[in-house]
Amino acid sequence: MKRKIYEKLLEWKEKDQGSCALLIDGARRVGKSYIAEQFAKNEYQSYILIDFAHLPSDVRDMFEHDTNDLNLFFNKLAAYYRTSLQPRETLVIFDEVQRYPKARELVKYLVADGRYDYLETGSLISLRMNVEDIVIPSEEEHLEMFPMDFEEFLWAMGDETSVPYLRKCYENLEPVGQAVHRRVMNDYRQYMLVGGMPQAVETYLQTRSFEKVDRIKKRILTLYREDVTKFAKGYEAKVLAIFDEMPTQLSKTEKKYKLSSISREARSRDYENAFLWLSEAMIVNTCYNATDPTVGLSMSGEHSTRKCYMGDTGLLVTHSFMDDSFTDNELYRDILLDRLHVNEGMLMENIVAQELRAKGHRLYFYSRSDTDNRENHMEIDFLIRQKKKICPVEVKSGAYRRHSSLDKFKRKFREKTGQAYILYTKDILIKEEVVHLPLYMAMFL
């Protein structure tokens, strides 16, 4: 399947010319290994893929004993993988490199040697257990990989014409038109339910069966839980408690994560490592409260107040009914039939978070409670930067009637505020200086 990250891989190859390795960081089953191998097949004369999750003992011995003599090391690798290594025309892939940190440390010397290009893939790259006792190479460029976004989903569906038209409408702020909007919203609902995990998308393309897709997603969620028990030693119970509670937290009107729902005695400092683990695994997209947008989002981010969105909305659909049969999952029916439901708001906000992260935004929101002065009491779903201004973004249903928090935010921070947006289920509209965009246009912000 066509992925946008491929263009970034090409840019790295042409621009860096072997002067650094590239590390692709992403959640499990997001397609890292697949895209790395496709890139190697298409862009190099030869390649070697070393899978450190299933590392043969002979190859482990090479890393343990032969790296002091790179000529011998490369000759042994070439013989073992039956591959001819071509200077400047061979790519060596370190797949799941976090499983063998010594290989990552070796990158410094391999890059300095200059014979070949090096591409690493991994998850949980920054966790202490995966970098302990090694020197992180400075000759390493990082690239985050996310689930397929809506445009990539449409490409997989055989549609490469809709998004260029939608982008033109967005840039000119012109309505899409009723017929096109209805068709694209139908596709977007399918995308919300299937999600962007490549295996789930491929299953949907082959079968058009949400039930079979749901089975694939349950396997991925089970894999995530197994990873927690393997790699979150000492606080795995806390990680699983946060993870299992996410659908309940997101289904509430107030979506800030409340630890009191796990335990009355739960304290933020005791769960910080658990939140960090889920974020590092890229299983969740964490959104922090920016308490003072006038001084910048990251500078005022309050890390004790956060919202936790699932990294993939399709996985959230399945996670919400993980222990039930497919036929009991009401979200599939409600979304497909366009029935506004409390849980649809959960999915709409989650998919906006997913699209904003895929576009490169760090996630922030604004929340302030002030019972004495209602003018200061407000909550904005997302804050993004555009042209050095802070732009408030609200996610609404098509039937919403007012946007009082948005109006208060614009008045309070008028000097720093850029364009205000509402993402909803209807066509483009400009009303009271607020740009209303169809939900699927989150990918353009």
Coordinates of C-alpha atoms in Angstrom, one line a residue:
M1 CA 0.0 0.0 0.0
K2 CA 1.2 3.5 -0.9
R3 CA 2.5 5.4 2.2
K4 CA 3.5 9.0 2.4
I5 CA 6.6 8.2 4.5
Y6 CA 8.1 6.7 1.4
E7 CA 8.8 10.2 0.0
K8 CA 10.7 11.0 3.2
L9 CA 12.8 7.9 2.8
L10 CA 13.7 9.0 -0.7
E11 CA 14.6 12.4 0.6
W12 CA 16.9 10.9 3.3
K13 CA 18.7 8.7 0.7
E14 CA 19.3 11.6 -1.8
K15 CA 20.1 14.3 0.8
D16 CA 22.2 12.5 3.3
Q17 CA 24.1 10.1 1.0
G18 CA 25.0 7.7 3.8
S19 CA 26.1 10.4 6.3
C20 CA 23.6 9.2 8.9
A21 CA 21.3 6.3 9.6
L22 CA 17.6 6.7 9.6
L23 CA 15.5 5.3 12.5
I24 CA 11.8 4.8 11.9
D25 CA 9.9 4.8 15.2
G26 CA 6.3 3.7 15.4
A27 CA 3.8 1.5 17.1
R28 CA 3.8 -2.2 16.6
R29 CA 2.0 -3.3 13.3
V30 CA 2.0 0.2 11.9
G31 CA 3.9 -1.0 8.8
K32 CA 7.6 -0.1 9.6
S33 CA 9.2 -3.3 8.5
Y34 CA 7.1 -3.5 5.3
I35 CA 7.9 0.0 4.1
A36 CA 11.6 -0.5 5.0
E37 CA 11.8 -3.6 2.9
Q38 CA 9.8 -2.1 0.0
F39 CA 12.1 0.9 0.0
A40 CA 15.2 -1.4 -0.1
K41 CA 13.8 -3.5 -2.9
N42 CA 12.9 -0.5 -5.1
E43 CA 15.8 1.9 -4.4
Y44 CA 18.9 -0.3 -3.9
Q45 CA 20.7 -3.0 -5.9
S46 CA 20.7 -5.2 -2.8
Y47 CA 19.7 -5.2 0.9
I48 CA 19.9 -7.2 4.1
L49 CA 17.2 -7.3 6.6
I50 CA 18.3 -8.3 10.1
D51 CA 15.3 -9.0 12.3
F52 CA 16.4 -8.6 15.9
A53 CA 13.1 -9.9 17.3
H54 CA 14.1 -13.3 15.8
L55 CA 17.9 -13.0 15.7
P56 CA 19.7 -16.2 14.5
S57 CA 22.5 -17.3 16.9
D58 CA 25.0 -17.1 14.0
V59 CA 24.2 -13.5 13.3
R60 CA 24.3 -12.6 17.0
D61 CA 27.8 -14.1 17.2
M62 CA 28.9 -11.8 14.4
F63 CA 27.7 -8.8 16.3
E64 CA 29.3 -10.0 19.5
H65 CA 32.7 -11.0 18.1
D66 CA 33.4 -9.6 14.6
T67 CA 32.5 -5.9 14.6
N68 CA 36.1 -4.9 15.4
D69 CA 37.0 -6.0 11.9
L70 CA 34.3 -4.6 9.6
N71 CA 35.7 -6.3 6.5
L72 CA 35.2 -9.7 8.2
F73 CA 31.9 -8.6 9.6
F74 CA 30.4 -7.6 6.2
N75 CA 31.8 -10.7 4.5
K76 CA 30.1 -13.0 7.1
L77 CA 26.8 -11.1 6.8
A78 CA 26.9 -11.4 3.0
A79 CA 27.6 -15.1 3.2
Y80 CA 24.9 -15.8 5.8
Y81 CA 22.2 -13.8 3.9
R82 CA 23.5 -14.9 0.5
T83 CA 23.5 -11.3 -0.7
S84 CA 26.2 -9.4 -2.6
L85 CA 27.0 -6.1 -0.8
Q86 CA 27.5 -3.2 -3.2
P87 CA 29.3 -0.1 -1.9
R88 CA 26.8 2.8 -1.8
E89 CA 24.1 0.6 -3.4
T90 CA 23.2 -1.7 -0.5
L91 CA 20.8 -0.9 2.4
V92 CA 21.2 -2.7 5.7
I93 CA 18.0 -2.8 7.7
F94 CA 18.1 -3.3 11.5
D95 CA 14.5 -4.4 12.1
E96 CA 13.2 -4.1 15.7
V97 CA 16.5 -2.7 16.7
Q98 CA 15.3 -2.0 20.3
R99 CA 15.5 -5.7 20.9
Y100 CA 19.3 -5.6 20.5
P101 CA 20.6 -2.1 21.6
K102 CA 24.3 -3.0 20.9
A103 CA 23.5 -2.9 17.2
R104 CA 22.1 0.6 17.5
E105 CA 25.3 1.7 19.3
L106 CA 27.3 0.2 16.4
V107 CA 25.6 2.6 13.9
K108 CA 28.2 5.3 14.7
Y109 CA 31.0 3.2 13.3
L110 CA 29.0 1.7 10.4
V111 CA 28.1 5.2 9.2
A112 CA 31.7 6.3 9.6
D113 CA 32.8 3.3 7.5
G114 CA 30.7 4.7 4.7
R115 CA 30.2 1.7 2.5
Y116 CA 26.5 1.1 2.9
D117 CA 23.2 2.9 4.0
Y118 CA 21.5 1.9 7.3
L119 CA 17.8 2.0 8.1
E120 CA 16.6 1.1 11.6
T121 CA 13.0 0.3 12.7
G122 CA 11.8 0.1 16.2
S123 CA 9.2 0.6 19.0
L124 CA 9.8 1.9 22.5
I125 CA 13.1 3.3 21.3
S126 CA 13.5 5.8 24.2
L127 CA 12.6 3.6 27.1
R128 CA 15.5 3.3 29.6
M129 CA 15.7 -0.5 29.3
N130 CA 16.3 -0.1 25.5
V131 CA 19.1 2.4 25.8
E132 CA 20.8 1.3 29.0
D133 CA 24.5 0.9 28.9
I134 CA 24.8 2.1 25.2
V135 CA 25.9 5.4 23.7
I136 CA 23.1 6.7 21.5
P137 CA 24.6 7.5 18.1
S138 CA 24.4 11.1 16.9
E139 CA 24.6 9.8 13.4
E140 CA 21.0 8.9 13.5
E141 CA 18.0 10.8 12.1
H142 CA 14.5 10.0 13.6
L143 CA 11.3 9.6 11.7
E144 CA 8.0 8.9 13.3
M145 CA 5.5 6.6 11.5
F146 CA 1.8 6.7 12.2
P147 CA -1.2 4.6 11.1
M148 CA -2.5 5.3 7.6
D149 CA -4.2 8.7 7.4
F150 CA -7.4 9.3 5.5
E151 CA -5.7 10.1 2.2
E152 CA -3.6 6.9 2.4
F153 CA -6.8 5.0 3.2
L154 CA -8.4 6.5 0.0
W155 CA -5.4 5.5 -2.0
A156 CA -5.8 1.9 -0.8
M157 CA -9.4 2.1 -1.9
G158 CA -8.3 3.2 -5.4
D159 CA -9.2 6.8 -5.0
E160 CA -6.5 9.3 -5.8
T161 CA -8.7 12.2 -7.1
S162 CA -10.8 13.2 -4.1
V163 CA -8.2 14.6 -1.8
P164 CA -6.7 17.0 -4.4
Y165 CA -10.2 18.4 -5.0
L166 CA -10.8 18.6 -1.3
R167 CA -7.5 20.4 -0.7
K168 CA -8.5 23.0 -3.4
C169 CA -11.8 23.6 -1.6
Y170 CA -10.0 24.0 1.7
E171 CA -7.5 26.4 0.3
N172 CA -10.2 28.6 -1.3
L173 CA -12.7 28.0 1.5
E174 CA -15.3 26.9 -1.0
P175 CA -18.1 24.4 -0.3
V176 CA -17.3 20.9 -1.5
G177 CA -20.9 20.3 -2.7
Q178 CA -23.6 18.1 -1.3
A179 CA -23.0 15.0 -3.5
V180 CA -19.2 14.9 -3.0
H181 CA -19.5 15.7 0.7
R182 CA -21.9 12.8 1.3
R183 CA -19.7 10.4 -0.6
V184 CA -16.5 11.5 1.2
M185 CA -18.2 11.4 4.6
N186 CA -19.3 7.8 3.9
D187 CA -15.7 6.9 3.1
Y188 CA -14.6 8.7 6.3
R189 CA -17.0 6.7 8.4
Q190 CA -15.5 3.5 7.0
Y191 CA -12.0 4.9 7.8
M192 CA -13.1 5.6 11.4
L193 CA -14.3 2.1 11.8
V194 CA -11.5 0.2 10.0
G195 CA -8.7 2.5 11.2
G196 CA -5.3 2.9 9.7
M197 CA -3.4 -0.2 10.7
P198 CA -2.3 -1.7 7.4
Q199 CA -3.3 -5.2 8.2
A200 CA -6.8 -4.1 9.1
V201 CA -7.1 -2.0 5.9
E202 CA -5.8 -4.8 3.7
T203 CA -8.4 -7.2 5.3
Y204 CA -11.2 -4.7 4.6
L205 CA -10.1 -4.2 1.0
Q206 CA -10.1 -8.0 0.4
T207 CA -13.3 -8.9 2.3
R208 CA -15.4 -5.7 2.9
S209 CA -16.2 -7.4 6.2
F210 CA -16.1 -5.3 9.4
E211 CA -16.3 -8.5 11.4
K212 CA -13.1 -9.8 9.9
V213 CA -11.4 -6.5 10.4
D214 CA -12.5 -6.5 14.0
R215 CA -10.8 -9.8 14.5
I216 CA -7.6 -8.4 13.1
K217 CA -7.8 -5.4 15.4
K218 CA -8.4 -7.6 18.5
R219 CA -5.2 -9.5 17.7
I220 CA -3.3 -6.2 17.5
L221 CA -4.7 -5.1 20.9
T222 CA -3.8 -8.4 22.4
L223 CA -0.3 -8.0 21.1
Y224 CA -0.1 -4.6 22.7
R225 CA -1.2 -6.1 26.1
E226 CA 1.5 -8.8 25.7
D227 CA 4.1 -6.1 25.1
V228 CA 3.0 -4.4 28.3
T229 CA 3.6 -7.5 30.3
K230 CA 7.0 -8.0 28.6
F231 CA 8.4 -4.5 28.5
A232 CA 6.8 -2.5 31.3
K233 CA 8.3 -4.6 34.1
G234 CA 7.5 -3.2 37.6
Y235 CA 4.5 -1.1 36.5
E236 CA 2.7 -3.2 34.0
A237 CA -0.5 -3.2 36.1
K238 CA -0.6 0.6 36.1
V239 CA -0.1 0.6 32.3
L240 CA -2.9 -1.9 31.7
A241 CA -5.2 0.0 34.1
I242 CA -4.7 3.2 32.1
F243 CA -5.1 1.4 28.8
D244 CA -8.2 -0.5 29.7
E245 CA -9.9 2.7 31.1
M246 CA -9.3 4.8 27.9
P247 CA -12.6 4.2 26.1
T248 CA -14.5 5.0 29.3
Q249 CA -12.6 8.2 29.8
L250 CA -13.0 9.3 26.2
S251 CA -16.7 8.6 26.1
K252 CA -17.3 11.3 28.8
T253 CA -18.0 14.9 28.0
E254 CA -15.1 15.9 30.2
K255 CA -12.2 13.9 28.5
K256 CA -9.3 14.8 30.7
Y257 CA -7.9 11.6 32.1
K258 CA -9.0 11.2 35.8
L259 CA -7.0 8.7 37.7
S260 CA -9.7 8.6 40.4
S261 CA -11.6 6.3 38.0
I262 CA -8.9 3.7 38.5
S263 CA -8.5 4.1 42.2
R264 CA -9.4 6.8 44.8
E265 CA -5.8 6.6 46.1
A266 CA -4.2 6.9 42.6
R267 CA -1.7 9.8 42.3
S268 CA -0.3 11.3 39.2
R269 CA 3.3 10.9 40.2
D270 CA 2.8 7.2 40.8
Y271 CA 1.4 6.7 37.2
E272 CA 3.8 8.9 35.3
N273 CA 6.0 6.1 34.0
A274 CA 2.8 4.2 32.9
F275 CA 1.6 7.2 30.9
L276 CA 5.1 7.6 29.4
W277 CA 5.3 4.0 28.4
L278 CA 2.0 4.2 26.4
S279 CA 3.2 7.4 24.8
E280 CA 6.6 6.0 23.9
A281 CA 5.0 2.9 22.5
M282 CA 2.9 5.3 20.3
I283 CA -0.2 3.4 21.4
V284 CA -1.7 6.6 22.6
N285 CA -1.6 10.2 21.5
T286 CA -1.2 12.4 24.6
C287 CA -2.8 15.8 24.6
Y288 CA -1.6 18.3 27.3
N289 CA -3.3 21.3 28.8
A290 CA -1.6 24.5 27.6
T291 CA -2.4 26.8 30.6
D292 CA -1.1 30.0 29.0
P293 CA -1.1 29.9 25.2
T294 CA 0.3 33.5 25.1
V295 CA 3.8 32.1 26.0
G296 CA 3.7 29.2 23.7
L297 CA 2.2 25.7 23.8
S298 CA 5.1 23.6 24.9
M299 CA 6.3 26.2 27.4
S300 CA 2.9 26.2 29.2
G301 CA 2.1 22.5 28.9
E302 CA 0.8 21.1 32.1
H303 CA 1.8 17.4 32.1
S304 CA -0.3 16.5 35.1
T305 CA -3.5 17.4 33.1
R306 CA -3.8 15.4 29.9
K307 CA -6.2 13.6 27.5
C308 CA -5.2 10.2 26.2
Y309 CA -6.4 9.4 22.7
M310 CA -5.8 6.0 21.0
G311 CA -3.1 6.2 18.3
D312 CA -5.6 4.5 15.9
T313 CA -9.3 5.2 15.9
G314 CA -10.2 1.9 14.4
L315 CA -8.4 0.2 17.4
L316 CA -10.5 2.4 19.7
V317 CA -13.7 1.1 18.2
T318 CA -12.6 -2.4 18.9
H319 CA -11.1 -1.6 22.3
S320 CA -14.4 -0.2 23.4
F321 CA -16.0 -3.6 23.1
M322 CA -12.9 -5.8 23.4
D323 CA -14.6 -8.5 25.5
D324 CA -17.8 -8.7 23.5
S325 CA -18.6 -10.3 20.2
F326 CA -18.6 -8.2 17.0
T327 CA -22.4 -8.2 16.9
D328 CA -22.5 -6.4 20.3
N329 CA -20.3 -3.5 19.1
E330 CA -22.9 -0.8 18.6
L331 CA -20.4 1.7 17.2
Y332 CA -20.2 0.0 13.8
R333 CA -24.0 0.3 13.3
D334 CA -24.3 3.9 14.7
I335 CA -21.4 5.3 12.6
L336 CA -22.5 3.6 9.4
L337 CA -26.1 4.7 9.8
D338 CA -25.0 8.2 10.7
R339 CA -26.8 8.1 14.0
L340 CA -25.5 10.7 16.4
H341 CA -24.5 9.0 19.6
V342 CA -22.5 10.0 22.6
N343 CA -19.8 7.6 21.6
E344 CA -19.5 9.1 18.1
G345 CA -18.2 12.3 19.7
M346 CA -15.5 10.2 21.3
L347 CA -14.5 8.8 17.9
M348 CA -14.6 12.2 16.1
E349 CA -12.3 13.8 18.6
N350 CA -10.0 10.8 18.6
I351 CA -9.6 10.8 14.8
V352 CA -8.9 14.5 14.8
A353 CA -6.1 13.9 17.3
Q354 CA -4.8 11.1 15.1
E355 CA -4.8 13.3 11.9
L356 CA -3.2 16.2 13.7
R357 CA -0.4 14.0 15.0
A358 CA 0.1 12.5 11.5
K359 CA 0.5 16.0 10.2
G360 CA 3.2 16.7 12.7
H361 CA 1.4 18.6 15.4
R362 CA 2.1 18.0 19.1
L363 CA -1.2 17.9 20.8
Y364 CA -2.4 20.6 23.2
F365 CA -5.8 21.7 24.5
Y366 CA -7.0 24.6 26.8
S367 CA -9.0 24.1 29.9
R368 CA -9.8 26.4 32.7
S369 CA -12.4 26.2 35.4
D370 CA -13.6 29.4 37.1
T371 CA -16.9 29.3 38.9
D372 CA -16.6 32.9 40.1
N373 CA -16.2 34.3 36.6
R374 CA -17.9 32.4 33.8
E375 CA -15.9 34.4 31.2
N376 CA -12.8 32.5 32.2
H377 CA -14.5 29.1 32.3
M378 CA -13.8 27.4 29.0
E379 CA -12.4 24.3 27.2
I380 CA -11.0 24.1 23.7
D381 CA -10.4 20.7 22.2
F382 CA -7.2 21.4 20.4
L383 CA -4.7 24.2 19.9
I384 CA -2.4 24.3 16.9
R385 CA 0.2 26.8 15.6
Q386 CA -0.3 28.5 12.2
K387 CA 1.8 31.4 11.0
K388 CA 3.1 32.1 14.6
K389 CA -0.5 32.3 15.9
I390 CA -2.4 30.0 18.2
C391 CA -5.5 28.5 16.4
P392 CA -8.3 27.0 18.5
V393 CA -9.9 23.9 17.1
E394 CA -13.3 22.6 18.3
V395 CA -14.8 19.3 17.3
K396 CA -18.6 19.4 17.0
S397 CA -21.5 17.3 15.8
G398 CA -23.5 18.6 12.9
A399 CA -26.4 19.6 15.2
Y400 CA -24.4 21.9 17.5
R401 CA -25.9 25.3 18.2
R402 CA -23.2 27.5 19.8
H403 CA -19.5 27.7 20.5
S404 CA -19.2 29.8 23.6
S405 CA -15.8 28.5 24.7
L406 CA -14.4 29.4 21.3
D407 CA -15.8 33.0 21.5
K408 CA -14.4 33.4 25.1
F409 CA -10.9 32.1 24.0
K410 CA -10.8 34.6 21.1
R411 CA -11.7 37.5 23.4
K412 CA -9.2 36.5 26.1
F413 CA -6.2 35.8 23.8
R414 CA -7.2 38.0 20.8
E415 CA -3.6 39.3 20.2
K416 CA -2.2 35.8 19.9
T417 CA -5.1 34.0 18.3
G418 CA -5.2 33.1 14.7
Q419 CA -8.0 31.5 12.7
A420 CA -10.6 29.7 14.8
Y421 CA -11.9 26.4 13.4
I422 CA -14.8 24.1 14.0
L423 CA -14.6 20.5 12.6
Y424 CA -18.0 19.0 12.1
T425 CA -20.0 16.7 9.9
K426 CA -21.3 19.3 7.4
D427 CA -19.8 21.2 4.4
I428 CA -17.4 24.2 4.5
L429 CA -19.0 27.3 6.1
I430 CA -17.7 30.7 7.4
K431 CA -19.8 32.1 10.1
E432 CA -19.0 34.7 12.7
E433 CA -15.3 34.7 11.6
V434 CA -15.1 31.0 12.5
V435 CA -14.2 28.6 9.7
H436 CA -16.3 25.5 9.8
L437 CA -14.7 22.5 8.0
P438 CA -15.9 19.0 7.3
L439 CA -14.3 16.5 9.8
Y440 CA -12.2 14.9 7.0
M441 CA -10.4 18.2 6.5
A442 CA -8.5 17.9 9.8
M443 CA -5.7 16.5 7.6
F444 CA -5.1 19.9 6.0
L445 CA -4.7 21.9 9.3

